[in-house]
Amino acid sequence: MTASFQCASCGAQIDFSSGASVYAVCKYCNSAQIRTGASLSDLGKVAQLKEDYSAIQLGTQGVHPRLNNNSSTRFSTIGRIRLSWERGFWDEWYVLLENGEGAWLAEAQGFYYFSVLTNDVTASQLEFPLSIGNKYNLLNNEYNVKDIKSATCSYSEGELPFSGAVGEKYESYELFTVEGDFLSLSIVDNVLLAYKGQVFSLEELSLSNLRALEGWTLEKRAFNV
Amino acid sequence: MSEITENKTDGVKQVSCPSCSSPLDIRSLGRGSTLGCAYCGTVIDIETPELKIISEAKKLVSKPKIEIGKKGKISGITFQIIGYIYRTDNNREYFWSEYLLFNPYHGYRWLSEYDNHWQFVTPLPYVPDIYTTNSYNNEKYKKFSEGYSVIVEVIGELYWQAKIGDSVKTLDFILPPKAVGLEVSTVEISASEYRYMPIEELEEAFGEIKKSFFNYSRSVSPTQVNLHKNGLWSEVAIFGILLTVLFIFQFYIGITALNKRVLNETFDLVKTNEVVSPGVTATDSAAARMIITSPFQLVNKVSNFEVLIESQLENSWLYTDVTLASTDGSFIDEQSVEVSYYHGYDSDGRWTEGSTVRTLLFSSVPPGEYKLRIEPEMPKEEFSKAPGAWNVSANNKKIISPNKIHIIAKQDVPYWTNFAVAFFALLIFPAIKIFRCASFENQRWQESNLGSVLDNFTTGD
């Protein structure tokens, strides 16, 4: 499925491993590229992160234990978008599933949030702006609004299914059921994208090829701590 | 302005405090957001290249009990202490400390300390509906407190931008040693699991903990296990079993006791001039003629022996020595008793004092032939009262005249005294345990700002 293109800035080869990807950052010259038809156009350079303490990196692999019809599905990380808000930031990693589809993996405070785009949630089912504690019956379940953040894309790398241009504004909402299933809603340019997912520990996703971090070794816990 | 430099090993970077220029370590660079200076109390934003000051310098009043930068292993995972927050409630009444633990692969945990009680805190990725159901993971919790948590001081790193004075609403639910805490702000609700961490476990992970002079806990932690509850139910169960045994034993004694009447005689009290008791003069009282009962047999076994003395007194008294003696002279035992009975009317109505009947108990009396010797005394004017037929004995419905003494004796009577003593002796330990258990819970709930202590104990598990 890999499609090869030439970087519009430096001419290096840029491979798109997912057919759904439309955006990539050249790993040689750090220029952001958007796919338009058969070629790429340059969106300008992405400033590199001075420090990166994220446990996940491009190439991190894992196994979702129960994705489609409860079967285990392998995935690998191919892109990242960093969203910064008033008081911090978080990373969303774009992963390629073994069936060729895309999904998202985010890490926050040691929890790994795995989600897949869903078309079954529409803006008409919700009342924007949402506020903390609002309840909605969506996808045959009750979801509570847990988290609301206005964020801006501050960094991107690898390939993405939409533009990961730095400066893009996101309205982000996290809704959870009381069992821990979540819906992640993001509004970019007045378009609502909904992702449905579940929270996992590092062990549950069998994550491998994690970033090596100076001073730390990867330990696996025997039971939850 | 300040430069971030890498002059330490283990991935630790350094930065100069923009306020006091002290070198500050950064351990989670690229993830951290806030850095509090341990020297001047300034809180800075390490995400901004110019190290923007979030909160100005102020004199620090608290000090971490575990050094920031220390690593320790908890349940197989190494955590490094990277940050510290000193917190208070809205009324600045309680102050507690929170230590941020970090592992780049497993995320953040917290240690919370108040009054030398430590709790290990694991943030939850979602919010369980414990605030409506009081249950979490199919276990019932009790709402313990509701309040605010306000940041007083920050030292080291935090993963969000924290300002001095930041406040969140808190709700806590307990099931010792566990608890679930909720924090509600305008942008987020978050939940955490708490677990009471004994100091030994903490020291195993991080080495010896700095101790204050008053190195003991003056309170009971919300998540502290009530050790008095340990074995409480088994102790109560043992009490129940022993009580049952005691009842069966008593019942056995009751049905096997001979409880045999061996004597039932009535005698006239006849005045004599012999005054036998020293200190009692003939003008006040007079001795009645000594009475010797008919001989009677005590059979089969060594047993107790009960003597009932009855005299129909009218606002008067009778005092007597009672001697039990075997006719062969091998056994003799003496007791004395005062029978007195007064009654009348006053503003509160009818009153009575004393009784016309008293019993005496002789213990361990061997079988054989016996007699009783009765040596009564009573006020001398009693002897002059005319015998009448106006009283009925409560005992045997026989009409007893005043100026008479009625003696009933029984062999091998079942007695409840030993039973009562044993009962209370058995009760002591469970009672102490229940008292301790209750006062521990009482102390725990004194720290709660909800409900009454009593409600919370009686509905407790």
mmCIF file of N, CA and C in Angstrom, chain A residues 43-125:
data_model
loop_
_atom_site.group_PDB
_atom_site.id
_atom_site.type_symbol
_atom_site.label_atom_id
_atom_site.label_comp_id
_atom_site.label_asym_id
_atom_site.label_seq_id
_atom_site.Cartn_x
_atom_site.Cartn_y
_atom_site.Cartn_z
ATOM 1 N N LEU A 43 4.248 23.114 3.023
ATOM 2 C CA LEU A 43 3.545 24.026 3.945
ATOM 3 C C LEU A 43 4.522 24.768 4.855
ATOM 4 N N GLY A 44 5.810 24.537 4.677
ATOM 5 C CA GLY A 44 6.799 25.216 5.515
ATOM 6 C C GLY A 44 7.379 24.291 6.581
ATOM 7 N N LYS A 45 8.468 24.728 7.180
ATOM 8 C CA LYS A 45 9.180 23.855 8.127
ATOM 9 C C LYS A 45 8.467 23.765 9.484
ATOM 10 N N VAL A 46 8.611 22.588 10.079
ATOM 11 C CA VAL A 46 8.095 22.380 11.441
ATOM 12 C C VAL A 46 9.285 22.442 12.394
ATOM 13 N N ALA A 47 9.220 23.349 13.359
ATOM 14 C CA ALA A 47 10.313 23.462 14.333
ATOM 15 C C ALA A 47 10.404 22.165 15.136
ATOM 16 N N GLN A 48 11.614 21.638 15.271
ATOM 17 C CA GLN A 48 11.771 20.360 15.977
ATOM 18 C C GLN A 48 11.660 20.546 17.483
ATOM 19 N N LEU A 49 11.206 19.510 18.130
ATOM 20 C CA LEU A 49 11.089 19.555 19.595
ATOM 21 C C LEU A 49 12.490 19.523 20.189
ATOM 22 N N LYS A 50 12.757 20.416 21.122
ATOM 23 C CA LYS A 50 14.066 20.399 21.764
ATOM 24 C C LYS A 50 14.176 19.192 22.687
ATOM 25 N N GLU A 51 13.099 18.918 23.371
ATOM 26 C CA GLU A 51 13.093 17.810 24.320
ATOM 27 C C GLU A 51 11.864 16.977 24.036
ATOM 28 N N ASP A 52 12.044 15.696 24.035
ATOM 29 C CA ASP A 52 10.896 14.833 23.788
ATOM 30 C C ASP A 52 10.934 13.664 24.754
ATOM 31 N N TYR A 53 10.063 13.733 25.740
ATOM 32 C CA TYR A 53 10.054 12.690 26.757
ATOM 33 C C TYR A 53 8.897 11.730 26.569
ATOM 34 N N SER A 54 8.285 11.773 25.387
ATOM 35 C CA SER A 54 7.156 10.885 25.145
ATOM 36 C C SER A 54 7.637 9.438 25.054
ATOM 37 N N ALA A 55 6.883 8.535 25.656
ATOM 38 C CA ALA A 55 7.271 7.127 25.628
ATOM 39 C C ALA A 55 7.054 6.519 24.240
ATOM 40 N N ILE A 56 6.081 7.056 23.523
ATOM 41 C CA ILE A 56 5.783 6.539 22.176
ATOM 42 C C ILE A 56 6.665 7.281 21.179
ATOM 43 N N GLN A 57 7.020 6.613 20.099
ATOM 44 C CA GLN A 57 7.748 7.281 19.020
ATOM 45 C C GLN A 57 7.271 6.703 17.694
ATOM 46 N N LEU A 58 7.673 7.316 16.597
ATOM 47 C CA LEU A 58 7.331 6.754 15.292
ATOM 48 C C LEU A 58 7.929 5.354 15.245
ATOM 49 N N GLY A 59 7.142 4.371 14.851
ATOM 50 C CA GLY A 59 7.632 3.006 14.807
ATOM 51 C C GLY A 59 7.256 2.181 16.030
ATOM 52 N N THR A 60 6.688 2.823 17.040
ATOM 53 C CA THR A 60 6.218 2.055 18.200
ATOM 54 C C THR A 60 5.107 1.105 17.747
ATOM 55 N N GLN A 61 5.204 -0.131 18.203
ATOM 56 C CA GLN A 61 4.228 -1.133 17.778
ATOM 57 C C GLN A 61 3.448 -1.668 18.963
ATOM 58 N N GLY A 62 2.301 -2.229 18.646
ATOM 59 C CA GLY A 62 1.499 -2.801 19.716
ATOM 60 C C GLY A 62 0.401 -3.675 19.159
ATOM 61 N N VAL A 63 -0.366 -4.239 20.062
ATOM 62 C CA VAL A 63 -1.483 -5.104 19.675
ATOM 63 C C VAL A 63 -2.712 -4.650 20.446
ATOM 64 N N HIS A 64 -3.746 -4.264 19.713
ATOM 65 C CA HIS A 64 -5.009 -3.948 20.382
ATOM 66 C C HIS A 64 -5.698 -5.269 20.692
ATOM 67 N N PRO A 65 -6.036 -5.529 21.945
ATOM 68 C CA PRO A 65 -6.532 -6.866 22.299
ATOM 69 C C PRO A 65 -7.937 -7.176 21.786
ATOM 70 N N ARG A 66 -8.733 -6.175 21.446
ATOM 71 C CA ARG A 66 -10.134 -6.474 21.100
ATOM 72 C C ARG A 66 -10.710 -5.400 20.197
ATOM 73 N N LEU A 67 -10.094 -5.158 19.069
ATOM 74 C CA LEU A 67 -10.549 -4.036 18.254
ATOM 75 C C LEU A 67 -11.759 -4.364 17.378
ATOM 76 N N ASN A 68 -11.574 -5.209 16.382
ATOM 77 C CA ASN A 68 -12.690 -5.549 15.496
ATOM 78 C C ASN A 68 -13.209 -6.926 15.869
ATOM 79 N N ASN A 69 -14.483 -6.981 16.256
ATOM 80 C CA ASN A 69 -15.102 -8.238 16.689
ATOM 81 C C ASN A 69 -14.254 -8.947 17.739
ATOM 82 N N ASN A 70 -13.696 -8.124 18.630
ATOM 83 C CA ASN A 70 -12.909 -8.655 19.740
ATOM 84 C C ASN A 70 -11.690 -9.460 19.322
ATOM 85 N N SER A 71 -11.209 -9.236 18.101
ATOM 86 C CA SER A 71 -9.987 -9.945 17.726
ATOM 87 C C SER A 71 -8.813 -9.008 17.967
ATOM 88 N N SER A 72 -7.656 -9.590 18.186
ATOM 89 C CA SER A 72 -6.499 -8.743 18.448
ATOM 90 C C SER A 72 -5.961 -8.224 17.109
ATOM 91 N N THR A 73 -5.555 -6.962 17.128
ATOM 92 C CA THR A 73 -5.132 -6.294 15.898
ATOM 93 C C THR A 73 -3.798 -5.603 16.131
ATOM 94 N N ARG A 74 -2.836 -5.895 15.279
ATOM 95 C CA ARG A 74 -1.530 -5.253 15.423
ATOM 96 C C ARG A 74 -1.565 -3.849 14.821
ATOM 97 N N PHE A 75 -0.733 -2.987 15.366
ATOM 98 C CA PHE A 75 -0.677 -1.633 14.811
ATOM 99 C C PHE A 75 0.739 -1.081 14.948
ATOM 100 N N SER A 76 1.046 -0.076 14.143
ATOM 101 C CA SER A 76 2.328 0.615 14.317
ATOM 102 C C SER A 76 2.115 2.117 14.120
ATOM 103 N N THR A 77 2.947 2.882 14.812
ATOM 104 C CA THR A 77 2.769 4.330 14.853
ATOM 105 C C THR A 77 3.447 4.971 13.648
ATOM 106 N N ILE A 78 2.686 5.838 12.918
ATOM 107 C CA ILE A 78 3.264 6.454 11.718
ATOM 108 C C ILE A 78 3.238 7.985 11.757
ATOM 109 N N GLY A 79 2.533 8.583 12.707
ATOM 110 C CA GLY A 79 2.510 10.049 12.726
ATOM 111 C C GLY A 79 2.141 10.576 14.101
ATOM 112 N N ARG A 80 2.379 11.871 14.269
ATOM 113 C CA ARG A 80 2.025 12.475 15.556
ATOM 114 C C ARG A 80 1.606 13.923 15.360
ATOM 115 N N ILE A 81 0.653 14.315 16.177
ATOM 116 C CA ILE A 81 0.282 15.720 16.256
ATOM 117 C C ILE A 81 0.325 16.106 17.730
ATOM 118 N N ARG A 82 0.955 17.231 18.027
ATOM 119 C CA ARG A 82 0.989 17.688 19.426
ATOM 120 C C ARG A 82 0.015 18.855 19.567
ATOM 121 N N LEU A 83 -0.861 18.728 20.541
ATOM 122 C CA LEU A 83 -1.841 19.782 20.789
ATOM 123 C C LEU A 83 -1.503 20.473 22.107
ATOM 124 N N SER A 84 -1.320 21.780 22.008
ATOM 125 C CA SER A 84 -0.972 22.549 23.201
ATOM 126 C C SER A 84 -2.174 23.360 23.635
ATOM 127 N N TRP A 85 -2.423 23.363 24.905
ATOM 128 C CA TRP A 85 -3.504 24.180 25.453
ATOM 129 C C TRP A 85 -2.912 25.138 26.477
ATOM 130 N N GLU A 86 -3.776 25.937 27.040
ATOM 131 C CA GLU A 86 -3.344 26.990 27.949
ATOM 132 C C GLU A 86 -2.335 26.517 28.996
ATOM 133 N N ARG A 87 -2.547 25.312 29.522
ATOM 134 C CA ARG A 87 -1.734 24.881 30.657
ATOM 135 C C ARG A 87 -0.988 23.580 30.406
ATOM 136 N N GLY A 88 -0.700 23.251 29.172
ATOM 137 C CA GLY A 88 0.039 22.014 28.932
ATOM 138 C C GLY A 88 -0.148 21.548 27.503
ATOM 139 N N PHE A 89 0.136 20.295 27.271
ATOM 140 C CA PHE A 89 -0.044 19.750 25.916
ATOM 141 C C PHE A 89 -0.274 18.249 25.998
ATOM 142 N N TRP A 90 -0.735 17.696 24.910
ATOM 143 C CA TRP A 90 -0.753 16.238 24.801
ATOM 144 C C TRP A 90 -0.479 15.840 23.354
ATOM 145 N N ASP A 91 -0.044 14.608 23.157
ATOM 146 C CA ASP A 91 0.275 14.106 21.828
ATOM 147 C C ASP A 91 -0.782 13.114 21.374
ATOM 148 N N GLU A 92 -1.167 13.197 20.108
ATOM 149 C CA GLU A 92 -2.018 12.174 19.486
ATOM 150 C C GLU A 92 -1.164 11.492 18.430
ATOM 151 N N TRP A 93 -1.061 10.188 18.558
ATOM 152 C CA TRP A 93 -0.244 9.426 17.602
ATOM 153 C C TRP A 93 -1.172 8.726 16.608
ATOM 154 N N TYR A 94 -0.833 8.874 15.321
ATOM 155 C CA TYR A 94 -1.608 8.224 14.270
ATOM 156 C C TYR A 94 -1.018 6.838 14.043
ATOM 157 N N VAL A 95 -1.850 5.810 14.156
ATOM 158 C CA VAL A 95 -1.333 4.447 13.995
ATOM 159 C C VAL A 95 -1.992 3.760 12.800
ATOM 160 N N LEU A 96 -1.237 2.907 12.178
ATOM 161 C CA LEU A 96 -1.724 2.132 11.043
ATOM 162 C C LEU A 96 -2.035 0.721 11.533
ATOM 163 N N LEU A 97 -3.278 0.300 11.288
ATOM 164 C CA LEU A 97 -3.673 -1.046 11.719
ATOM 165 C C LEU A 97 -3.261 -2.070 10.665
ATOM 166 N N GLU A 98 -3.200 -3.324 11.048
ATOM 167 C CA GLU A 98 -2.750 -4.354 10.090
ATOM 168 C C GLU A 98 -3.714 -4.499 8.918
ATOM 169 N N ASN A 99 -4.968 -4.051 9.071
ATOM 170 C CA ASN A 99 -5.889 -4.122 7.937
ATOM 171 C C ASN A 99 -5.808 -2.877 7.046
ATOM 172 N N GLY A 100 -4.856 -2.009 7.318
ATOM 173 C CA GLY A 100 -4.652 -0.847 6.461
ATOM 174 C C GLY A 100 -5.394 0.399 6.912
ATOM 175 N N GLU A 101 -6.258 0.254 7.894
ATOM 176 C CA GLU A 101 -6.996 1.425 8.371
ATOM 177 C C GLU A 101 -6.188 2.194 9.414
ATOM 178 N N GLY A 102 -6.658 3.399 9.685
ATOM 179 C CA GLY A 102 -5.957 4.228 10.655
ATOM 180 C C GLY A 102 -6.680 4.262 11.993
ATOM 181 N N ALA A 103 -5.947 4.601 13.047
ATOM 182 C CA ALA A 103 -6.539 4.768 14.385
ATOM 183 C C ALA A 103 -5.638 5.733 15.143
ATOM 184 N N TRP A 104 -6.057 6.068 16.376
ATOM 185 C CA TRP A 104 -5.297 7.050 17.154
ATOM 186 C C TRP A 104 -4.910 6.505 18.512
ATOM 187 N N LEU A 105 -3.712 6.849 18.909
ATOM 188 C CA LEU A 105 -3.209 6.426 20.210
ATOM 189 C C LEU A 105 -2.673 7.675 20.916
ATOM 190 N N ALA A 106 -3.223 7.944 22.086
ATOM 191 C CA ALA A 106 -2.723 9.084 22.846
ATOM 192 C C ALA A 106 -2.232 8.575 24.187
ATOM 193 N N GLU A 107 -1.236 9.278 24.721
ATOM 194 C CA GLU A 107 -0.745 8.884 26.038
ATOM 195 C C GLU A 107 -0.857 10.099 26.941
ATOM 196 N N ALA A 108 -1.462 9.884 28.102
ATOM 197 C CA ALA A 108 -1.507 10.960 29.083
ATOM 198 C C ALA A 108 -1.434 10.331 30.452
ATOM 199 N N GLN A 109 -0.508 10.817 31.241
ATOM 200 C CA GLN A 109 -0.343 10.353 32.621
ATOM 201 C C GLN A 109 -0.242 8.840 32.735
ATOM 202 N N GLY A 110 0.393 8.221 31.739
ATOM 203 C CA GLY A 110 0.620 6.784 31.822
ATOM 204 C C GLY A 110 -0.529 5.930 31.322
ATOM 205 N N PHE A 111 -1.610 6.588 30.884
ATOM 206 C CA PHE A 111 -2.705 5.833 30.282
ATOM 207 C C PHE A 111 -2.610 5.967 28.779
ATOM 208 N N TYR A 112 -2.976 4.903 28.082
ATOM 209 C CA TYR A 112 -2.911 4.887 26.633
ATOM 210 C C TYR A 112 -4.327 4.842 26.087
ATOM 211 N N TYR A 113 -4.686 5.877 25.362
ATOM 212 C CA TYR A 113 -6.052 6.050 24.850
ATOM 213 C C TYR A 113 -6.063 5.649 23.389
ATOM 214 N N PHE A 114 -6.772 4.565 23.074
ATOM 215 C CA PHE A 114 -6.806 4.066 21.700
ATOM 216 C C PHE A 114 -8.194 4.332 21.141
ATOM 217 N N SER A 115 -8.266 5.035 19.996
ATOM 218 C CA SER A 115 -9.589 5.354 19.456
ATOM 219 C C SER A 115 -9.616 5.268 17.939
ATOM 220 N N VAL A 116 -10.832 5.086 17.423
ATOM 221 C CA VAL A 116 -11.053 4.937 15.991
ATOM 222 C C VAL A 116 -12.148 5.917 15.582
ATOM 223 N N LEU A 117 -11.969 6.535 14.443
ATOM 224 C CA LEU A 117 -12.960 7.492 13.926
ATOM 225 C C LEU A 117 -14.326 6.813 13.785
ATOM 226 N N THR A 118 -15.371 7.502 14.237
ATOM 227 C CA THR A 118 -16.718 6.963 14.061
ATOM 228 C C THR A 118 -17.585 8.001 13.362
ATOM 229 N N ASN A 119 -18.464 7.507 12.481
ATOM 230 C CA ASN A 119 -19.378 8.430 11.803
ATOM 231 C C ASN A 119 -20.747 8.434 12.480
ATOM 232 N N ASP A 120 -20.871 7.686 13.578
ATOM 233 C CA ASP A 120 -22.181 7.543 14.223
ATOM 234 C C ASP A 120 -22.480 8.629 15.250
ATOM 235 N N VAL A 121 -21.584 9.579 15.415
ATOM 236 C CA VAL A 121 -21.857 10.702 16.308
ATOM 237 C C VAL A 121 -21.829 11.967 15.459
ATOM 238 N N THR A 122 -22.936 12.703 15.511
ATOM 239 C CA THR A 122 -22.998 13.935 14.714
ATOM 240 C C THR A 122 -23.263 15.120 15.640
ATOM 241 N N ALA A 123 -22.934 16.286 15.137
ATOM 242 C CA ALA A 123 -23.082 17.504 15.937
ATOM 243 C C ALA A 123 -24.515 17.719 16.398
ATOM 244 N N SER A 124 -25.495 17.215 15.617
ATOM 245 C CA SER A 124 -26.896 17.440 15.969
ATOM 246 C C SER A 124 -27.299 16.682 17.237
ATOM 247 N N GLN A 125 -26.518 15.671 17.632
ATOM 248 C CA GLN A 125 -26.842 14.908 18.845
ATOM 249 C C GLN A 125 -26.343 15.621 20.106
#
